[in-house]
Coordinates of C-alpha atoms and ligand atoms in Angstrom, one line a residue:
X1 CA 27.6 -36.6 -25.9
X2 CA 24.5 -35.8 -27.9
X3 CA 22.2 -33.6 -25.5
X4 CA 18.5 -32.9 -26.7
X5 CA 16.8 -29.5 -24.7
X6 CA 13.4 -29.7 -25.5
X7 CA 12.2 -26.6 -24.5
X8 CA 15.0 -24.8 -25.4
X9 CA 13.2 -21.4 -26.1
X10 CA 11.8 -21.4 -22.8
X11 CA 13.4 -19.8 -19.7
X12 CA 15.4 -22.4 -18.1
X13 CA 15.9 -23.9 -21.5
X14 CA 17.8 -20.8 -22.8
X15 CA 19.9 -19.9 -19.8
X16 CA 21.2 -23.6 -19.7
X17 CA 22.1 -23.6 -23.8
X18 CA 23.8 -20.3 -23.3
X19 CA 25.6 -21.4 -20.5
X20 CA 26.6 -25.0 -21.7
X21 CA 27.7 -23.4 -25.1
X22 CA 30.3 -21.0 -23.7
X23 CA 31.7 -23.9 -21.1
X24 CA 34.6 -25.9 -22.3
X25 CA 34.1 -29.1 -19.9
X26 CA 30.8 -29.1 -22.7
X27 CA 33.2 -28.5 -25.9
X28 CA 32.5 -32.3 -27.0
X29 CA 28.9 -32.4 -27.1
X30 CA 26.4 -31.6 -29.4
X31 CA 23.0 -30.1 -28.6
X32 CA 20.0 -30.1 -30.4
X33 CA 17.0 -27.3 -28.8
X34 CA 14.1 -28.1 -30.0
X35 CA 11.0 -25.2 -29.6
X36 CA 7.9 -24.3 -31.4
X37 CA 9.3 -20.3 -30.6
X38 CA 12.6 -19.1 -31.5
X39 CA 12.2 -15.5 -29.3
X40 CA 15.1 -16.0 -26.4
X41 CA 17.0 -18.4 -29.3
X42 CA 17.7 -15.8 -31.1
X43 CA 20.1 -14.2 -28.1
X44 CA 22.3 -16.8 -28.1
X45 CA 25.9 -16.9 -28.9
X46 CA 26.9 -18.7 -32.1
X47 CA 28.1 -21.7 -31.7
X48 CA 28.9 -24.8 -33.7
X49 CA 27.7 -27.1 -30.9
X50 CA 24.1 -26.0 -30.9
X51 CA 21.4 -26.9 -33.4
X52 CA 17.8 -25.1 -33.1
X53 CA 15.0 -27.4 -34.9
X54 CA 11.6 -25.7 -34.8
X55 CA 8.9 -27.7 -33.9
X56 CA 6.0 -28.3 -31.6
X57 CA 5.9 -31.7 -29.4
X58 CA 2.1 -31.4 -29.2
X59 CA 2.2 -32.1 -33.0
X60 CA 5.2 -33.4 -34.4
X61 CA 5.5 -36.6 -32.1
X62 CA 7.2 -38.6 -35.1
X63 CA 10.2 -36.0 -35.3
X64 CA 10.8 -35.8 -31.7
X65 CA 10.5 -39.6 -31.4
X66 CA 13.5 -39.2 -33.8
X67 CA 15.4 -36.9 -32.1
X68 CA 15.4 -38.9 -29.3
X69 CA 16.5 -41.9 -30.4
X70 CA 19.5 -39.7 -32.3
X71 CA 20.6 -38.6 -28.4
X72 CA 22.0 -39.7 -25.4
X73 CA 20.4 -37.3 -22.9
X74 CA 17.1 -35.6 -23.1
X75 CA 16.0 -32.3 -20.9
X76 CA 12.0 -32.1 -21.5
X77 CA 11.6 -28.9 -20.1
X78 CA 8.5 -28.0 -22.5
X79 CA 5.4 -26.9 -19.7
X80 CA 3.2 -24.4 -18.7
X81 CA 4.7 -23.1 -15.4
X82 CA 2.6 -19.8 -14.7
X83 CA -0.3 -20.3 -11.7
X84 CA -2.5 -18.3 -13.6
X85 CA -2.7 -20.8 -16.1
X86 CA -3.7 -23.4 -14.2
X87 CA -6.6 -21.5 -12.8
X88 CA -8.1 -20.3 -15.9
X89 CA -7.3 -23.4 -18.6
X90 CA -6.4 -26.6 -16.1
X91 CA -7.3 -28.9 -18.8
X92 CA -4.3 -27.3 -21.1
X93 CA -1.6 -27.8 -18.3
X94 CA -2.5 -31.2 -17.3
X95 CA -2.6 -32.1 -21.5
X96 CA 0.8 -30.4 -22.2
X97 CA 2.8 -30.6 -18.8
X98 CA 1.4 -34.4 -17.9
X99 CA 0.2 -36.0 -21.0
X100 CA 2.5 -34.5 -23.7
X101 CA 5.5 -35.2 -21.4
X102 CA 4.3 -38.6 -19.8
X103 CA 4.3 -39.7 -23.6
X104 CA 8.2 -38.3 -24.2
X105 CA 8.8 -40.1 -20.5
X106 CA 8.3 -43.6 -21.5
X107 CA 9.7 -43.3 -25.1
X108 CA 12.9 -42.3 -23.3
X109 CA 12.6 -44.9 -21.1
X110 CA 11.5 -47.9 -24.0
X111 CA 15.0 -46.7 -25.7
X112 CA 16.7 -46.3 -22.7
X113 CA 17.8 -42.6 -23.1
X114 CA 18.6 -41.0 -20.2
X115 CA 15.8 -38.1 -18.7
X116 CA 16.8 -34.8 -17.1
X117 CA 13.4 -33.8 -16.0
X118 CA 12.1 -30.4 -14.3
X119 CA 10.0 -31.5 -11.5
X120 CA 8.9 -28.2 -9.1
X121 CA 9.0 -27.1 -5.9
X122 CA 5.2 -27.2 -6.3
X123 CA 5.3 -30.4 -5.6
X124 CA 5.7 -29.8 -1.7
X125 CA 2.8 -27.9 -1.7
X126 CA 0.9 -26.7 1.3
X127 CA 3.7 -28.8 3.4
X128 CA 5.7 -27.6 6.4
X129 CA 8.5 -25.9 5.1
X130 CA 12.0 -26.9 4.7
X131 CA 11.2 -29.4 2.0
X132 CA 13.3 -32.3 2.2
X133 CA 13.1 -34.6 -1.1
X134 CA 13.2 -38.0 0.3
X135 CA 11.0 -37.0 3.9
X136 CA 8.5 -34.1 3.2
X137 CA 4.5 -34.8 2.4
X138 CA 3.3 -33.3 -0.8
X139 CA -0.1 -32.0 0.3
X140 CA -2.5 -30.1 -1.8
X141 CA -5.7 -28.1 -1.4
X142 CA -9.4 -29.8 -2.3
X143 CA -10.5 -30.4 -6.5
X144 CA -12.5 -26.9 -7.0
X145 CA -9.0 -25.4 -6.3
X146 CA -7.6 -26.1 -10.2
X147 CA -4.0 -24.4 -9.2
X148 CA -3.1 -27.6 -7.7
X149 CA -3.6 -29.3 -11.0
X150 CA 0.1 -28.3 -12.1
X151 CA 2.1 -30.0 -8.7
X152 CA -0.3 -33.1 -9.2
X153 CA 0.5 -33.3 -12.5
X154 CA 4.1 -33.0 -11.8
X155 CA 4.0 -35.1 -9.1
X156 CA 2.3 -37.9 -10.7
X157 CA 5.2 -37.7 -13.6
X158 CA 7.9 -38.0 -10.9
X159 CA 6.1 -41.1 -9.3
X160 CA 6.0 -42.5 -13.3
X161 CA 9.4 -41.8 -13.4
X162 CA 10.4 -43.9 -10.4
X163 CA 7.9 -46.6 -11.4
X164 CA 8.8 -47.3 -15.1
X165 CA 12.4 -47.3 -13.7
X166 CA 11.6 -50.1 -10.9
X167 CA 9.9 -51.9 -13.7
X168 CA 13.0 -51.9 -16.0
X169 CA 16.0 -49.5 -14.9
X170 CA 17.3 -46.3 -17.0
X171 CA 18.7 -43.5 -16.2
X172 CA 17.0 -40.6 -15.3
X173 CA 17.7 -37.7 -12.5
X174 CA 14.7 -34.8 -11.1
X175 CA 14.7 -31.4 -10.2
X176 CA 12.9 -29.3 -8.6
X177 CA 13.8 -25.7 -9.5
X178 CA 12.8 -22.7 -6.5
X179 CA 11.2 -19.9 -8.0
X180 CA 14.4 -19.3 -10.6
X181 CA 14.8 -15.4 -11.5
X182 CA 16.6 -14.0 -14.2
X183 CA 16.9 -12.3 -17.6
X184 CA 13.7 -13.1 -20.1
X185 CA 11.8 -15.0 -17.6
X186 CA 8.6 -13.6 -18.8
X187 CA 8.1 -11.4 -21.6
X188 CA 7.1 -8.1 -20.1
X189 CA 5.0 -7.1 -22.7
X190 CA 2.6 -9.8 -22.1
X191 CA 2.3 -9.3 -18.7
X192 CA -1.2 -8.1 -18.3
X193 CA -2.6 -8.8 -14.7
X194 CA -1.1 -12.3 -13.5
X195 CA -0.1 -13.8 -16.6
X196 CA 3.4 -13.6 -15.7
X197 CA 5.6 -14.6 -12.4
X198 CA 6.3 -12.4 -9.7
X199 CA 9.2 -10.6 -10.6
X200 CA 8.3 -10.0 -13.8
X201 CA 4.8 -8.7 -13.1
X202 CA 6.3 -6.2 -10.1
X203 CA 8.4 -4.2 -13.3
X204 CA 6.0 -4.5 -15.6
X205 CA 3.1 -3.0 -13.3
X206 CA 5.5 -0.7 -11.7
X207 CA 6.7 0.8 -15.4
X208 CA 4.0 0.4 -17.1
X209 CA 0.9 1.8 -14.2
X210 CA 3.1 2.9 -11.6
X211 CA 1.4 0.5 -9.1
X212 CA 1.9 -2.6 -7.6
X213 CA -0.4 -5.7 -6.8
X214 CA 0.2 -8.0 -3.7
X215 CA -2.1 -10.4 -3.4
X216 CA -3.7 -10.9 -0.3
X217 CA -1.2 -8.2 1.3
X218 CA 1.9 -10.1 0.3
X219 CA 3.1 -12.1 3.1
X220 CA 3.5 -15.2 1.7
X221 CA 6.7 -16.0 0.8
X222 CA 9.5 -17.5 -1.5
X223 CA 13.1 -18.3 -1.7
X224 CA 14.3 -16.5 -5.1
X225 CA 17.2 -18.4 -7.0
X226 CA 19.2 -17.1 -9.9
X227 CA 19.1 -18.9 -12.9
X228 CA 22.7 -18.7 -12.7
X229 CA 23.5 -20.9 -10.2
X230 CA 20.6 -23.1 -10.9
X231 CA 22.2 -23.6 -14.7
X232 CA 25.5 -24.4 -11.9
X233 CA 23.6 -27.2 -10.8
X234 CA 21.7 -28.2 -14.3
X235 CA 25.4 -28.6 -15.5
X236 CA 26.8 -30.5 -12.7
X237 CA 23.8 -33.0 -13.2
X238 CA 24.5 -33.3 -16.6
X239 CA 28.4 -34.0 -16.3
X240 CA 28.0 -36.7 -13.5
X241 CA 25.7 -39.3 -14.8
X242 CA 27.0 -41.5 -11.3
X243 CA 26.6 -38.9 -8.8
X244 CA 23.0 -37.7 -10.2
X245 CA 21.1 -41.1 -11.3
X246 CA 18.0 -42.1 -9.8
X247 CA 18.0 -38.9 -7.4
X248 CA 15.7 -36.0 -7.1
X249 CA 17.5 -32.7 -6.5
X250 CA 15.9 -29.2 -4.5
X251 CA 18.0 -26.2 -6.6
X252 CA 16.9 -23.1 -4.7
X253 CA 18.1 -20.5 -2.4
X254 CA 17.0 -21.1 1.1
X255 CA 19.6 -18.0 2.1
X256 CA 16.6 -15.0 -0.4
X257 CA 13.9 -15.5 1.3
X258 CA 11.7 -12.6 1.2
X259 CA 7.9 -12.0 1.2
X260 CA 6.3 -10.5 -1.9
X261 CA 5.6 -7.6 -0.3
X262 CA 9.6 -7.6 0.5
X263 CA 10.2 -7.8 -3.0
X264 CA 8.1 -5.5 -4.1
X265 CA 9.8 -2.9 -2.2
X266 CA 12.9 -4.1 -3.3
X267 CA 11.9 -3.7 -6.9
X268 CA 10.4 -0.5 -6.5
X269 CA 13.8 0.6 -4.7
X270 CA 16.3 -0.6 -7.4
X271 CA 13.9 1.1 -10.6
X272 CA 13.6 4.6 -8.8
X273 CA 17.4 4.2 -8.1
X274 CA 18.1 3.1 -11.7
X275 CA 15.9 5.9 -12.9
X276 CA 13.7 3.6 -14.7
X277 CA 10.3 5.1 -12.9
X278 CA 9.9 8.0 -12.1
X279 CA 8.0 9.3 -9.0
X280 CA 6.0 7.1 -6.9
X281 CA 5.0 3.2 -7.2
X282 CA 1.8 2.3 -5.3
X283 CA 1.4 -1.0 -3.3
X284 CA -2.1 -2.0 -3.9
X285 CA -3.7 -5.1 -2.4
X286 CA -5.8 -7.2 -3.9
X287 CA -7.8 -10.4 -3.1
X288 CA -6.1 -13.5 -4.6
X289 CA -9.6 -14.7 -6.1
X290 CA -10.3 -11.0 -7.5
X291 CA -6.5 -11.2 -8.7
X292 CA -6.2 -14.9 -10.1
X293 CA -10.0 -16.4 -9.8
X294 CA -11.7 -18.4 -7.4
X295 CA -9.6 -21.7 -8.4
X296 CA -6.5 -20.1 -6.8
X297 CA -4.7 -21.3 -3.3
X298 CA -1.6 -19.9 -1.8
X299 CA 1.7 -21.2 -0.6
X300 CA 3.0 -19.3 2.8
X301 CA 6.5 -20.7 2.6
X302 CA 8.5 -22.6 0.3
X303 CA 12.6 -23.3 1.4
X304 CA 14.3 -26.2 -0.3
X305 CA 16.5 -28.1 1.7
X306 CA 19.6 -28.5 -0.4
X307 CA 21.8 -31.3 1.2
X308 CA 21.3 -33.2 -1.4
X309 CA 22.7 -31.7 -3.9
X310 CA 24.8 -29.6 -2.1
X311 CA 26.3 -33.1 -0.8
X312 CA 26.4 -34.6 -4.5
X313 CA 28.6 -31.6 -6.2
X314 CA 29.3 -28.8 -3.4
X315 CA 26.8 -26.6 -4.8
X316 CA 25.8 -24.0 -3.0
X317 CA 23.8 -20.7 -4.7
X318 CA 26.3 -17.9 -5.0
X319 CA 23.8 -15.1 -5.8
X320 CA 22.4 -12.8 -3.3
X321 CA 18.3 -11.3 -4.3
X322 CA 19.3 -8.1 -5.0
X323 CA 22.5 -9.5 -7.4
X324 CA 19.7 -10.9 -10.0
X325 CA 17.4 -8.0 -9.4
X326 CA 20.6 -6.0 -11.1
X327 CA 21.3 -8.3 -13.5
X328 CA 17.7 -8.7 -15.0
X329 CA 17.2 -4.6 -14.7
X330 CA 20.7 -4.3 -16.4
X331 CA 19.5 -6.6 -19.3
X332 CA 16.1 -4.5 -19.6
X333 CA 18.1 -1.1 -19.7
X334 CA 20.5 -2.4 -22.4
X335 CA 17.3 -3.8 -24.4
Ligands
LIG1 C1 5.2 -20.5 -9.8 C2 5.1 -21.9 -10.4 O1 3.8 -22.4 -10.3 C3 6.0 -22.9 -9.9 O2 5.9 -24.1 -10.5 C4 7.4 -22.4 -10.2 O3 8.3 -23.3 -9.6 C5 7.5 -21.1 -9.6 O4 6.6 -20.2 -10.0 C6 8.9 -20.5 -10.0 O5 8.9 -19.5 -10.6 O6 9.8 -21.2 -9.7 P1 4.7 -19.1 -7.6 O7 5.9 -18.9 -6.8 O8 3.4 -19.3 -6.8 O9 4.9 -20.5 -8.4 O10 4.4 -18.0 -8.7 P2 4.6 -16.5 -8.8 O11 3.7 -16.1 -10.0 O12 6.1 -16.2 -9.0 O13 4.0 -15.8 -7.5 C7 4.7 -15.8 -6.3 C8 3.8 -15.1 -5.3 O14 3.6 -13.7 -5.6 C9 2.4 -15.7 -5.1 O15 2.0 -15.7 -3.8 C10 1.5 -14.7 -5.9 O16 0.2 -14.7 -5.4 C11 2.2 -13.4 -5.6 N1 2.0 -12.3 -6.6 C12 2.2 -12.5 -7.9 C13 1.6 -11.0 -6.1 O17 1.4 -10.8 -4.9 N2 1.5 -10.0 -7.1 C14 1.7 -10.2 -8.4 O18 1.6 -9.2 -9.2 C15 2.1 -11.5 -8.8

């Protein structure tokens, strides 16, 4: 089986090569990861299974075309996924996460490749939580509010999705991935003020300024899933076409739900106690339009239901909060 990762520098996209690479149910397959950036690549294991091919999708259309046509499955997991983002440059996440990959969606589909394709928890919104895939409402907040620009986008793809495949079937499968944690998620060292994800901004602020930001006081809340077990799930997708086609899929952690404020106490607990700051770590609060701008909106709660896919393979998240806190301050230390 010829799988194609595009995206494969990228968070999810690494953690699912390394994984797939050093499973033997995957010792058949070939996979090619394509990325413009070749930063978390370069961790990999060797392997003769895995192929990097450097390029960008926003400009080498004609190549990726290619590639797709040379593979059975396709994973476009290239997007801009950071809320900052799509407050300050809304036009750049609707071009690369909507256009760039609505293009990719229907060559796949004109060739009849079969699509792996990230949808978000985003999508759910400003919904009553637990989010149920085939029942919930996706509701967003009015235009001036650009952060909802990324779930539309995303949203509008999964409807595309559906449609092209009720106008001629292929086979494709969605997921929604809840707030995955894990080794290289951001890079720290770009992680000035918001331009990274939670956990990743809590260590860098508390190493780097010794204080913390919650925005808006930090009660909102998340459920935090490790990469691990969502790479579990991205696996068992991949290795039952059957079970997995034409379904949408919640892979999250309804069990780690904390608020940020939660987590930031929890971060600032496991760095004094793996003497990676010293002293005390200040919780400062912050408005959310001083912290992101005024196009930003919150989520209070966000918890997958995962009967679905808990249903389709028995997977259940293994992983407790605090078991990828140590593992992504364990890969720090040893950096
Ligand atoms: C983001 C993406 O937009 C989702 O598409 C994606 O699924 C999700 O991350 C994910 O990682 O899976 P969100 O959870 O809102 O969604 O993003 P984070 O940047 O991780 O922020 C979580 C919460 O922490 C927000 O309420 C934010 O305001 C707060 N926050 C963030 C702080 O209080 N302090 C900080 O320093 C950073």
């Amino acid at each position: 089986m010829k799988l194609l990762i595009l995206g494969s520098d990228g968070f999810i996209g690494y953690h699912l090569t390394s994984s797939i690479i050093q499973d033997e149910r995957f010792s058949q397959w070939s996979i090619v990861g394509v990325d413009a950036n070749k930063t978390r690549t370069n961790l990999l294991p060797k392997s003769s299974l895995f192929q990097y091919v450097k390029l960008d999708i926003t400009k080498d259309r004609n190549a990726i075309d290619q590639l797709i046509l040379d593979a059975d499955i396709v994973m476009p997991l290239v997007a801009i996924a950071t809320p900052k983002v799509y407050v300050e440059r809304p036009m750049d996440v609707f071009e690369l996460d909507f256009e760039e990959n609505l293009r990719i969606i229907k060559f796949c589909h004109q060739h009849k490749r079969r699509v792996i394709f990230p949808s978000t928890s985003e999508v759910y919104g400003k919904s009553v939580a637990p989010f149920d895939e085939g029942s919930s409402d996706l509701t967003y907040g009015p235009i001036q509010y650009s952060r909802w620009i990324y779930a539309c986008s995303k949203q509008l793809l999964d409807r595309v999705v559906f449609a092209l495949n009720q106008k001629a079937p292929f086979e494709f499968t969605l997921f929604r991935p809840f707030n995955w944690m894990g080794p290289y998620l951001d890079s720290l060292e770009s992680s000035s003020e918001g331009s990274s994800r939670l956990i990743t901004q809590l260590i860098s602020d508390a190493m780097l300024n010794k204080e913390v930001i919650l925005v808006d006081g930090g009660h909102q809340k998340r459920c935090f899933t490790d990469v691990r077990d969502g790479v579990t799930a991205l696996k068992e997708i991949l290795l039952n076409t059957q079970l997995s086609n034409g379904k949408i899929f919640n892979i999250g952690n309804p069990w780690n739900e904390f608020s940020v404020r939660e987590v930031a106490l929890k971060v600032i607990d496991r760095l004094q106690s793996a003497q990676m700051v010293e002293g005390d770590v200040k919780l400062l609060v912050k408005s959310s339009a001083d912290f992101y701008g005024a196009g930003y909106q919150d989520v209070t709660s966000r918890v997958p239901n995962i009967t679905n896919i808990a249903s389709a393979f028995g997977w259940s998240p293994k992983y407790s909060f605090e078991d990828s806190l140590d593992n992504i301050l364990s890969t720090l230390k040893s950096n």
